[in-house]
Amino acid sequence: MNDFFINYPLNSLGDNLTNQTLKNSDPFYFHKSLDEYNESPLNELPGLSNFFNISNLYVKDESTRFGLNAFKVLGASYAVNQILLNKPNVSVFCTATDGNHGRALAWSAEKYKKKCVVFVPKDTSDLRINTISNHGAKVEKLDLNYEDTCKYASEISTKMNWELIQDTSWDDYELVPSYIMSGYLTHFIEMEDKINLLKKPDIDIIFLQCGVGSWAASCIWYYLERYGKNKPKIILVEPAQSSGVFDSFIKGERVSPDGNLNTIMAGLNCGIPSKIAWQIIKRGCDGVVKITDNEVKYAMNVFYKPLLNDSRIISGESGAAGLAGLIKCLNNMKAEDLNKHVGLNKNSRILLFNTEGDTDKDSFLNIIKKHH
Ligand SMILES: Cc1ncc(COP(=O)(O)O)c(C=O)c1O
């Protein structure tokens, strides 16, 4: 079974996907205006890049974002803000989530003193549920997978006249997800005085972990808008058991994943890719890698045990998936063609994102302890 897929991107967004899809600078100024705002750190890890025999390794660490341990709040907070500008009387926000997005929406709703109802799929841990309800949201666990939980949240929101803030899109549901994707742009804009320089980026390859693909698509959108065909190469990373983007590439159309959806990478354990995201991903990603739970556990430990003077990075199961993808490309013979395609070699400057910290602390400690 091949875990590596090569895509030949068009490297242009096309008319339908340019400016009207995502808003470029608004979200950054919105986030900066919040009391909790702090730019998330961009770490350089020379010890690890030396060990990997590559030129540079950067990790943007989102575990500190607004004290919520994950990047997702960038999307939810901006979407809630945009909706309330047009509809200030919304009384209840609703969503489906495998954890981080629900916590982010609950936090945002609490900020505006609005009610929030969050549906979670059957495998969601109590710890994740508590972090959502701690922000005053009503959380209900359904005996469904993520994709069906989304359908349920959408149907009940229509029936109850709640405002659905979902981080994935489908036919006739595109505006809110595009606000969410716009919100994600903040952390790419934050790097404009560091590696996203005006003329060309100071990085060659980015590894991005994928659930429904909204976040990866917003990254691709940003780099295509900024650099066109000179954008860095972009490789997406998915859990082998829940690889909606990989499977969609194989089938040539957007499909639900073939796998059994049994993975510890809760944030990436999603169903069919987002409609808008898939359009962007097809045009701008250079490859996809599937990883196993064991591979991500190893990557969490690599982040946790720094080499030389590198910083320690606390990275959860979904947070470390990008690193796991990089390690797999460096160590697996079958990655040779993909590595050639993206030019992964000793001169490469790589960017990763730690998209979450130890969002499930029990599970994190278990994974770190077992490897000690
Ligand atoms: C920690 C983490 N990383 C990455 C992602 C992937 O984002 P998306 O579902 O937009 O692909 C998620 C999604 O919830 C997440 O929680």
XYZ file of C-alpha atoms in Angstrom, residues 129 159 198 228 289:
5
model
C -15.876 17.464 26.552
C -34.962 23.549 12.963
C 7.649 40.080 0.361
C 1.766 32.320 -7.161
C 1.246 11.488 3.024
